[in-house]
CSV table of C-alpha atoms in Angstrom, one decimal:
chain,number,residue,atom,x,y,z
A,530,UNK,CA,122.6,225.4,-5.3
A,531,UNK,CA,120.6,225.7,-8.3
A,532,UNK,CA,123.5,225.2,-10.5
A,533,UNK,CA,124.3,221.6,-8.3
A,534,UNK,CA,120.8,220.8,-9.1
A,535,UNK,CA,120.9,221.3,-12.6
A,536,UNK,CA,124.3,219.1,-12.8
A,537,UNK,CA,122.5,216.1,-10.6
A,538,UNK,CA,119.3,216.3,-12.7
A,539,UNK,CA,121.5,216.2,-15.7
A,540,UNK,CA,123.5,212.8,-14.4
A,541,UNK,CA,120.4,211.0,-13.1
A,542,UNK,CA,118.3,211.4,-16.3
A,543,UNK,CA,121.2,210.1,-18.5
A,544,UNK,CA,122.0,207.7,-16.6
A,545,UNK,CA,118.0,206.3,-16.1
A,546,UNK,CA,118.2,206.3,-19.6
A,547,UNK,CA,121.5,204.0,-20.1
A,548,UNK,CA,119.7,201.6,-18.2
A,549,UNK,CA,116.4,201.6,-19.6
A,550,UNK,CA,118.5,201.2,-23.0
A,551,UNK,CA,120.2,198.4,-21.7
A,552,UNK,CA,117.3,196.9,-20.4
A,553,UNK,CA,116.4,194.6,-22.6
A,554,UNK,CA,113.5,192.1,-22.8
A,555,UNK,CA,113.5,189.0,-25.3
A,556,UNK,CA,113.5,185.8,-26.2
A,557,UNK,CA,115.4,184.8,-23.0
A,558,UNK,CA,112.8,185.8,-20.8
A,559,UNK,CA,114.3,187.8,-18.7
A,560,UNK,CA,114.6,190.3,-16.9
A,561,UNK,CA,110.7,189.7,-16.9
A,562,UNK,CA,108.0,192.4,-17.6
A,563,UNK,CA,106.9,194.6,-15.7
A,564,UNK,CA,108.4,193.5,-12.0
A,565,UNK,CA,111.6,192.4,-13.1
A,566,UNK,CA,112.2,195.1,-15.1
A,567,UNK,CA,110.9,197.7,-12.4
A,568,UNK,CA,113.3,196.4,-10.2
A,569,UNK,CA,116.0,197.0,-12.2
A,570,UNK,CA,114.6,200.6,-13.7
A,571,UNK,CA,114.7,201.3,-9.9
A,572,UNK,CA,118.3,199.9,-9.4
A,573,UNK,CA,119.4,202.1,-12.5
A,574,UNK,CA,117.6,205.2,-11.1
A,575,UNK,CA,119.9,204.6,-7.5
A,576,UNK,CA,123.0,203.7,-9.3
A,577,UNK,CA,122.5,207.2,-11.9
A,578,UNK,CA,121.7,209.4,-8.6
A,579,UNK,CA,125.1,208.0,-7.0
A,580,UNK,CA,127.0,208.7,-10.0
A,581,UNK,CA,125.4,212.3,-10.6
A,582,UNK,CA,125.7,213.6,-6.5
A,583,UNK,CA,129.5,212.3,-6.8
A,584,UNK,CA,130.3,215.6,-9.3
A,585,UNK,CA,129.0,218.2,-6.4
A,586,UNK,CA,130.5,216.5,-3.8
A,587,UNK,CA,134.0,216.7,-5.0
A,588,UNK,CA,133.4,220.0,-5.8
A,589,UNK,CA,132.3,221.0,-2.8
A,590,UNK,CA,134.5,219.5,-1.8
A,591,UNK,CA,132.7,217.2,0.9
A,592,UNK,CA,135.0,213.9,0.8
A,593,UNK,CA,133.3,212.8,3.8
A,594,UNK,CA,130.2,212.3,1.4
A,595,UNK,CA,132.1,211.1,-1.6
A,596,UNK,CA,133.1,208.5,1.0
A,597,UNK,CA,129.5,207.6,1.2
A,598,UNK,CA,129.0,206.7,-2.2
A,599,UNK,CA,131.8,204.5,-2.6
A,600,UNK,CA,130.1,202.5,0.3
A,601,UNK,CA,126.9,202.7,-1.3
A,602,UNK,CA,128.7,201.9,-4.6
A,603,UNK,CA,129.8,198.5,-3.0
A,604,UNK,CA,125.6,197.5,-2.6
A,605,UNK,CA,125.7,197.1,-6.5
A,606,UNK,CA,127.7,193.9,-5.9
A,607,UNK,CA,124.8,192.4,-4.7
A,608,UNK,CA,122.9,192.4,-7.4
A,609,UNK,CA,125.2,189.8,-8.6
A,610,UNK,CA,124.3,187.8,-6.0
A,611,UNK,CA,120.4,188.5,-6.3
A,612,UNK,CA,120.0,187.2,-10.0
A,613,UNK,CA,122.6,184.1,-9.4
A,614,UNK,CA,120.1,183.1,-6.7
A,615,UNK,CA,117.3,184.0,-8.7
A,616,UNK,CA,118.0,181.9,-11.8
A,617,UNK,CA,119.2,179.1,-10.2
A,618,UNK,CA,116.3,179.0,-8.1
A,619,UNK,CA,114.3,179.0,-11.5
A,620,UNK,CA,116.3,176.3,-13.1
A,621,UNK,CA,114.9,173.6,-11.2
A,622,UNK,CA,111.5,173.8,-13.0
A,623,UNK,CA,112.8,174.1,-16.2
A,624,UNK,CA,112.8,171.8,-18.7
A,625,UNK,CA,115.8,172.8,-20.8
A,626,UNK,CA,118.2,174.4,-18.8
A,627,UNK,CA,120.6,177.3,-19.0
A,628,UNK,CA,123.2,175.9,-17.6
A,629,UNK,CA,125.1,177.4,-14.5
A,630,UNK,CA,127.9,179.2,-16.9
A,631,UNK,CA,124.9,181.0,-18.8
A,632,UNK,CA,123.3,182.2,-15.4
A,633,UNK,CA,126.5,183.3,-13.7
A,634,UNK,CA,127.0,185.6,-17.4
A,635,UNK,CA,124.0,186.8,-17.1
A,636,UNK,CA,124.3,187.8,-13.4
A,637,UNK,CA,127.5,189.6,-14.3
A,638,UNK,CA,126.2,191.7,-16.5
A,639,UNK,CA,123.5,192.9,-14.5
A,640,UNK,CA,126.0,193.4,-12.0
A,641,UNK,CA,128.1,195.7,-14.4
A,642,UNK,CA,125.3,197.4,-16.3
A,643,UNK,CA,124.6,199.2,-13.3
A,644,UNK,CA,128.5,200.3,-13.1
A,645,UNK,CA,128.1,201.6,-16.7
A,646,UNK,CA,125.0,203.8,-15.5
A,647,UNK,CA,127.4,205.1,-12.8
A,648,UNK,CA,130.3,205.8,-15.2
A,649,UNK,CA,127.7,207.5,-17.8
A,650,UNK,CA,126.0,209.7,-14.9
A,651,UNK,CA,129.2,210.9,-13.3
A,652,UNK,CA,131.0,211.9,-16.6
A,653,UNK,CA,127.5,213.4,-18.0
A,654,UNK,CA,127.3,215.5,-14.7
A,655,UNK,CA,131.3,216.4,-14.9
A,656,UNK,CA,130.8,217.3,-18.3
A,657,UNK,CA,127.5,220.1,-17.1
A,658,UNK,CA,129.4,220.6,-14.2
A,659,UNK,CA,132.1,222.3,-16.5
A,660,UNK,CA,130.6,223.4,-19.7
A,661,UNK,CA,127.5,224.0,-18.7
A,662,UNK,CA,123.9,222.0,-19.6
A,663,UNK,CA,123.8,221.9,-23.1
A,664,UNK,CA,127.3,219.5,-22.8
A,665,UNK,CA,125.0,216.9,-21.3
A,666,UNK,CA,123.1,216.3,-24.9
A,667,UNK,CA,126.6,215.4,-26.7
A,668,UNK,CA,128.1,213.5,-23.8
A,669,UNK,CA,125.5,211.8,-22.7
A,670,UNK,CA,124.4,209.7,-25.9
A,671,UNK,CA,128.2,209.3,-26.4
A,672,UNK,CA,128.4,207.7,-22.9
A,673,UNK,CA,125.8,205.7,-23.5
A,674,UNK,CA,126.1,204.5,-27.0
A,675,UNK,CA,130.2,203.6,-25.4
A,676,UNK,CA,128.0,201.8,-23.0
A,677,UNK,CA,126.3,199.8,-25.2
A,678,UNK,CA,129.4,199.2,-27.4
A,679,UNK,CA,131.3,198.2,-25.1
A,680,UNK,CA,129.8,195.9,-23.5
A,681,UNK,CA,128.2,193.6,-26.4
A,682,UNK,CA,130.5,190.6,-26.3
A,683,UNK,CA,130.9,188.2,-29.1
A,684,UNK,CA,128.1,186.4,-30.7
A,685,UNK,CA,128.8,182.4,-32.1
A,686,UNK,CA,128.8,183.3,-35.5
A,687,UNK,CA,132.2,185.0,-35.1
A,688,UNK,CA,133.6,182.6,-34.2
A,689,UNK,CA,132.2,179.1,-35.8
A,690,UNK,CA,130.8,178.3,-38.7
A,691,UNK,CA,127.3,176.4,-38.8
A,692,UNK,CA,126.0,173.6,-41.5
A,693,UNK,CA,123.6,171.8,-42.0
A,694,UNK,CA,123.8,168.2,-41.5
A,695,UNK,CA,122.0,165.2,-42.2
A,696,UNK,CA,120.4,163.2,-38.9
A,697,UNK,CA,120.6,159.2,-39.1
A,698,UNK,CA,121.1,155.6,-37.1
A,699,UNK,CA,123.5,153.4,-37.3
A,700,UNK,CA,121.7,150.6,-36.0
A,701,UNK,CA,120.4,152.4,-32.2
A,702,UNK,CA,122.5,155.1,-32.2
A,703,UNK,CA,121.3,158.2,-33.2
A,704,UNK,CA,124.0,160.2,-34.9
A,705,UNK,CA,124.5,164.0,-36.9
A,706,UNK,CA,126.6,163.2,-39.7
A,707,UNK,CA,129.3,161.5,-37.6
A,708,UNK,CA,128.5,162.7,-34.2
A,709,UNK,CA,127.2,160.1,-32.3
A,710,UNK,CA,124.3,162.3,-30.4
A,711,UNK,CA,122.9,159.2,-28.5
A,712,UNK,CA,121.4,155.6,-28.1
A,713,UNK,CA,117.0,155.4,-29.2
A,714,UNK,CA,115.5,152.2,-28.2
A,715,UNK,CA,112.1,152.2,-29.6
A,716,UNK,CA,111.5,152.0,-33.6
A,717,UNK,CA,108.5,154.6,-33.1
A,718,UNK,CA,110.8,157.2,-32.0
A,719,UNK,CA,113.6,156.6,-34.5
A,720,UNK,CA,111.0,157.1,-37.6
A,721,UNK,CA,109.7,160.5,-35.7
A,722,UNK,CA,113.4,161.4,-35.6
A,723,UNK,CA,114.1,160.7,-38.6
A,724,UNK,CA,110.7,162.8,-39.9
A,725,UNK,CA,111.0,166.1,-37.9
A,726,UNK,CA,114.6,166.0,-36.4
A,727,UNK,CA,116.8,168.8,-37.7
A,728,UNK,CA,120.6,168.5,-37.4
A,729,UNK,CA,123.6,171.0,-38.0
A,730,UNK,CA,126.7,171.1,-37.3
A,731,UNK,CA,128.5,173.8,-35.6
A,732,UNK,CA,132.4,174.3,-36.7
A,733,UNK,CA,135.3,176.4,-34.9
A,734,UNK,CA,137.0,178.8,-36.7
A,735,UNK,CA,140.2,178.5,-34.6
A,736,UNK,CA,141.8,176.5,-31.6
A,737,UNK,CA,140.1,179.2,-29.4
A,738,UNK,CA,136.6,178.5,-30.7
A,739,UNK,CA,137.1,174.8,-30.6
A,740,UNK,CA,138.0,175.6,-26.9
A,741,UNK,CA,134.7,177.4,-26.6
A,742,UNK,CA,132.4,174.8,-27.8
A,743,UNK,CA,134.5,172.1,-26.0
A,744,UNK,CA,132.8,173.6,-22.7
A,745,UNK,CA,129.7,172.0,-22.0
A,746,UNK,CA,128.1,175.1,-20.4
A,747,UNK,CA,128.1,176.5,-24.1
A,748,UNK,CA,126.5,173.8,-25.5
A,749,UNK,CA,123.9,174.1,-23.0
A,750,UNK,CA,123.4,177.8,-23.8
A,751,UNK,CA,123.2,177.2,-27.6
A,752,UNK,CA,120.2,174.6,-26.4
A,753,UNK,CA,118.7,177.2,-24.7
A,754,UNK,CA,118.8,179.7,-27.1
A,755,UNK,CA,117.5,177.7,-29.7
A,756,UNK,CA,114.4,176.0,-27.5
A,757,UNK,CA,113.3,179.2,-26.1
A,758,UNK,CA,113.0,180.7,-30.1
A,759,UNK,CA,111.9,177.4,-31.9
A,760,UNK,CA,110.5,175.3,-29.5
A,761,UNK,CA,110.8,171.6,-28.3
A,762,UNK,CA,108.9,168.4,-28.4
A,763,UNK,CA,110.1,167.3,-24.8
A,764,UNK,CA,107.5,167.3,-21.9
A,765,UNK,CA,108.6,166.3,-18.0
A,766,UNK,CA,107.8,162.0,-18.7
A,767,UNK,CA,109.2,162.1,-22.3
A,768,UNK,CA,112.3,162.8,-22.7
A,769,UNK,CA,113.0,160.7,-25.7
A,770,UNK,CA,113.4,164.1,-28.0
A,771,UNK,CA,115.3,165.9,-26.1
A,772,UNK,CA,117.8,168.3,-27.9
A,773,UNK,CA,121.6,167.7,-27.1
A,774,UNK,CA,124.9,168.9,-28.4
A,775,UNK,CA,128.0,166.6,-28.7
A,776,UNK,CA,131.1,166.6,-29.9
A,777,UNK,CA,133.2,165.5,-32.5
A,778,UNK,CA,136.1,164.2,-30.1
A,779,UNK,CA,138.6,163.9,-33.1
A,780,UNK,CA,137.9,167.4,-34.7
A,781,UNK,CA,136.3,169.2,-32.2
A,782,UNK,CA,133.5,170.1,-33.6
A,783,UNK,CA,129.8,169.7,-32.2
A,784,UNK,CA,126.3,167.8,-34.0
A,785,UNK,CA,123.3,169.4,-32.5
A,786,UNK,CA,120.0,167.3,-32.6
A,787,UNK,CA,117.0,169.3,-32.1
A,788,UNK,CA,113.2,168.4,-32.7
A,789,UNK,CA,111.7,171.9,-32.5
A,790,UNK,CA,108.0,172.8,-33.0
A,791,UNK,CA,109.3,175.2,-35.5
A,792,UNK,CA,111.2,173.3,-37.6
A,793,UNK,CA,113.2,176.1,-39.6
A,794,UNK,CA,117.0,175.5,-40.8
A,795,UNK,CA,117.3,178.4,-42.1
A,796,UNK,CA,116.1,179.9,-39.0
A,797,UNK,CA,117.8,177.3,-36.3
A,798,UNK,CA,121.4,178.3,-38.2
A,799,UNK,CA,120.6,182.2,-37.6
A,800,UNK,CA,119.7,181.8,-34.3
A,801,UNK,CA,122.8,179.6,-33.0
A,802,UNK,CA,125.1,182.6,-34.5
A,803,UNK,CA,123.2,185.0,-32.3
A,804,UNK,CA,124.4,183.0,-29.3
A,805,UNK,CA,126.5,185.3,-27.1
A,806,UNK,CA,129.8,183.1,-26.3
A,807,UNK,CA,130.0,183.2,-22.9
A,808,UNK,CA,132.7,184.9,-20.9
A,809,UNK,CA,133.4,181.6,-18.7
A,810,UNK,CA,133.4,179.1,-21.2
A,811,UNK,CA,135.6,181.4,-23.7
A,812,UNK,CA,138.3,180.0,-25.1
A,813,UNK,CA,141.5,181.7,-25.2
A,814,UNK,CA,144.6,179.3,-26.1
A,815,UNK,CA,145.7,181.6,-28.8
A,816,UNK,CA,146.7,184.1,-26.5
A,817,UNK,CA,149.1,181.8,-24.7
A,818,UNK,CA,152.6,181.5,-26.5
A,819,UNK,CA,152.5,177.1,-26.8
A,820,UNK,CA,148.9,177.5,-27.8
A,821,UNK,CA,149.6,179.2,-30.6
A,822,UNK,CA,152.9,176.9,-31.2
A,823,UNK,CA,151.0,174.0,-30.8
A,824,UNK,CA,148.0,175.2,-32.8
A,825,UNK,CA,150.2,174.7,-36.2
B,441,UNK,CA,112.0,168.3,-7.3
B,442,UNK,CA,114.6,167.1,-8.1
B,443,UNK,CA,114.9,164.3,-5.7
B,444,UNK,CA,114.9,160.4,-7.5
B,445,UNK,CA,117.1,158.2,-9.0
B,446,UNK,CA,119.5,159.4,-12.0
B,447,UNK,CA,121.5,157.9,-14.8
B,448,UNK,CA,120.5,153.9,-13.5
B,449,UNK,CA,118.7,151.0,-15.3
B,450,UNK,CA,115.3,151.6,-13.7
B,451,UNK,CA,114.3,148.6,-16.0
B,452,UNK,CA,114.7,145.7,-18.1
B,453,UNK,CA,112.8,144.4,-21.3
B,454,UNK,CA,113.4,141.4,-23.4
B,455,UNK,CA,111.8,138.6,-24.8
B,456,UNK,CA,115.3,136.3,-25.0
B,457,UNK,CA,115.5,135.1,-21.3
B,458,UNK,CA,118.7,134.1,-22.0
B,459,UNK,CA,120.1,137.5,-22.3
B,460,UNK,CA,119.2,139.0,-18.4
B,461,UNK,CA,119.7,137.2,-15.3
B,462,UNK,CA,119.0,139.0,-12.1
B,463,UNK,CA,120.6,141.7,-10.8
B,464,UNK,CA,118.7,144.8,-8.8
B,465,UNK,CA,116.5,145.6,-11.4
B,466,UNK,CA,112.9,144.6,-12.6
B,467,UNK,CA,112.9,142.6,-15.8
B,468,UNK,CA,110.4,142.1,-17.6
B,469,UNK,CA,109.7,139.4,-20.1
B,470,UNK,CA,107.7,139.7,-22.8
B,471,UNK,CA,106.2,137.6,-25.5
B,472,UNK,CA,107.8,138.9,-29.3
B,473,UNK,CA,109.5,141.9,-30.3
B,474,UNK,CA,105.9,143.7,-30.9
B,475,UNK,CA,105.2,143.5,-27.0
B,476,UNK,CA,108.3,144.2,-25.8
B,477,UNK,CA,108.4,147.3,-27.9
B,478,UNK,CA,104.5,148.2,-26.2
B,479,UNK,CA,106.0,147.7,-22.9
B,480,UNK,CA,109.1,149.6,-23.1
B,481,UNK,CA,107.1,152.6,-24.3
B,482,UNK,CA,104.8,152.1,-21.1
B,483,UNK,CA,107.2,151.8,-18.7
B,484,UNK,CA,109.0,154.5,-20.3
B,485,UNK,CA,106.4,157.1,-20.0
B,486,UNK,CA,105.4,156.0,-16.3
B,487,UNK,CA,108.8,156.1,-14.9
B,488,UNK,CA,109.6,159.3,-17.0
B,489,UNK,CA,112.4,157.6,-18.8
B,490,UNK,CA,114.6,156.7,-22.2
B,491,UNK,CA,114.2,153.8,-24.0
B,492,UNK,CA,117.7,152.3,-25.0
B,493,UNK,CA,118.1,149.5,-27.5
B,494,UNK,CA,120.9,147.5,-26.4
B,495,UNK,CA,120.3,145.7,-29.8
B,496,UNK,CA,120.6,142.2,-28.5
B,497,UNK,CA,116.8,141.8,-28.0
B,498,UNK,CA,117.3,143.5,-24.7
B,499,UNK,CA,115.9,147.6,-23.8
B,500,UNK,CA,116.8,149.2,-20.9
B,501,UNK,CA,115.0,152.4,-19.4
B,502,UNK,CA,117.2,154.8,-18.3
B,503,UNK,CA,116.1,158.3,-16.5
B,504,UNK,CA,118.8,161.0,-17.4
């Protein structure tokens, strides 16, 4: 008995700590400190124990209660669920929005973050189980820091190339180089535009990437990104500076128009690298056999 | 919250009454440029709209 309990013990605290790794807190507000976060420390902890009792209960072997756990393995989906409904819920009062592809990525990972803590928890526990305690200090970090690895998807600046660009009218129309961004009636505006708007461009590498940016849930996540770090000068009755991405429709690629209360370039251009490319919008024509005929 | 109307002329401003006639939306007339500029920026921050130059003496507020 003592033995199992060593080998449980073992599973659960490495896999607690995957998650509270994982568990990050920044810029994007969420999850959000300290209930959020508890909620999901708490989540971790069930989802570490379930991984961790699995090891004794094959070895037992007791498959009635291995059984068990894959049923309470299937009450992880839900999580999924819970932050989709969450988010979306929070959407409505926000000014700049993440968009519905940014929400449903974000809900995935949750969803398979606690997966991950399984996996770690059961091979950690496996690996005690076998070699005895010590094992769980290699095996563990490895597990995790695979964890971790694995699961950071691509950021923007893989996969584009971002430049500064130069924000003017032609006549009403408010343009980034030579994307039109969008029609400003009143003089007073355009000079303020003019003053503190910044403008970059954002370039694809590839077809794939122009594929990527072509989705308009992207865009909205690179607006997101941005406002949440730098700041906007919109308010719920003025929406006359409100940031927006468009598109090039000839090239493909996109002018962003931002007036931030941080007005930084050098800053703005870091931060739209650092945009994860989300797994619903990601483009992947290259893979196909005509798009890669087509793309030359 | 977010119950209202979306992506329609909620108003018209111009000082050429030549250039609207009727239709289902308010239009206002004003004296000069100056004043039609004045209004537009009203009537744009009380209906919680965009100000778009149609740049034949004519605005429109839009709410997006």
């Amino acid at each position: 008995m003592d033995k199992y309990l060593i080998v449980i013990a073992c599973g659960v605290v490495t896999g607690f700590l995957a998650r509270w790794i994982m568990l990050r807190s920044d810029y994007r507000h969420y999850p959000t400190y300290p209930h959020g976060q508890l909620i999901h420390l708490a989540l971790g902890f069930i989802a570490a124990s379930l991984g961790a009792v699995a090891v004794p209960a094959i070895m037992k072997p007791d498959y009635t209660a291995v059984t068990f756990l894959v049923l309470a393995a299937q009450q992880f989906r839900d999580v999924r669920n819970m932050e989709r409904e969450n988010l979306t819920k929070l959407e409505e009062t926000k000014l700049i929005r993440r968009g519905n592809d940014y929400i449903e990525g974000i809900a995935r990972v949750f969803e398979a973050r606690n997966y991950l803590v399984i996996f770690t928890a059961f091979i950690t526990s496996l690996a005690v189980h076998w070699w005895g305690w010590p094992y769980a200090f290699a095996v563990g970090p490895i597990c995790i820091f695979l964890s971790i690895k694995m699961m950071s998807g691509n950021q923007l600046g893989d996969i584009v190339e971002v430049v500064p660009a130069k924000v003017h009218f032609e006549g009403s129309l408010l343009m980034v180089e030579d994307v039109v961004i969008m029609n400003v009636g009143l003089p007073e505006t355009r000079e303020r535009i003019l003053q503190e708007g910044m403008g970059v461009l954002i370039k694809p590498k590839n077809d794939d990437a122009r594929l990527t940016l072509h989705a308009p849930g992207q865009r909205q996540a690179i607006i997101h990104d941005v406002v949440s770090i730098l700041g906007s000068k919109v308010d719920t009755a003025e929406p006359d500076l409100m940031p927006l991405a468009r598109k090039q429709v000839d090239q493909g690629y996109l002018g962003l128009f931002i007036v931030a209360n941080e007005p930084d370039m050098e800053y703005l251009m870091k931060i739209i690298k650092k945009v994860p490319v989300l797994e619903s919008t990601r483009g992947t024509t290259l893979e196909s056999f005509y798009g890669r005929k087509a793309a030359d | 919250m977010d119950a209202g109307l979306k992506e329609v002329i909620l108003a018209i401003i111009t000082w050429n009454p030549d250039k609207v006639k009727g239709g289902g939306c308010p239009v206002f007339y004003a004296q000069d440029q100056k004043e039609m500029e004045k209004t537009a920026l009203l009537l744009a921050r009380i209906l919680g709209g965009m100000v778009h130059d149609l740049e034949n003496d004519v605005y429109i507020i839009v709410k997006h």
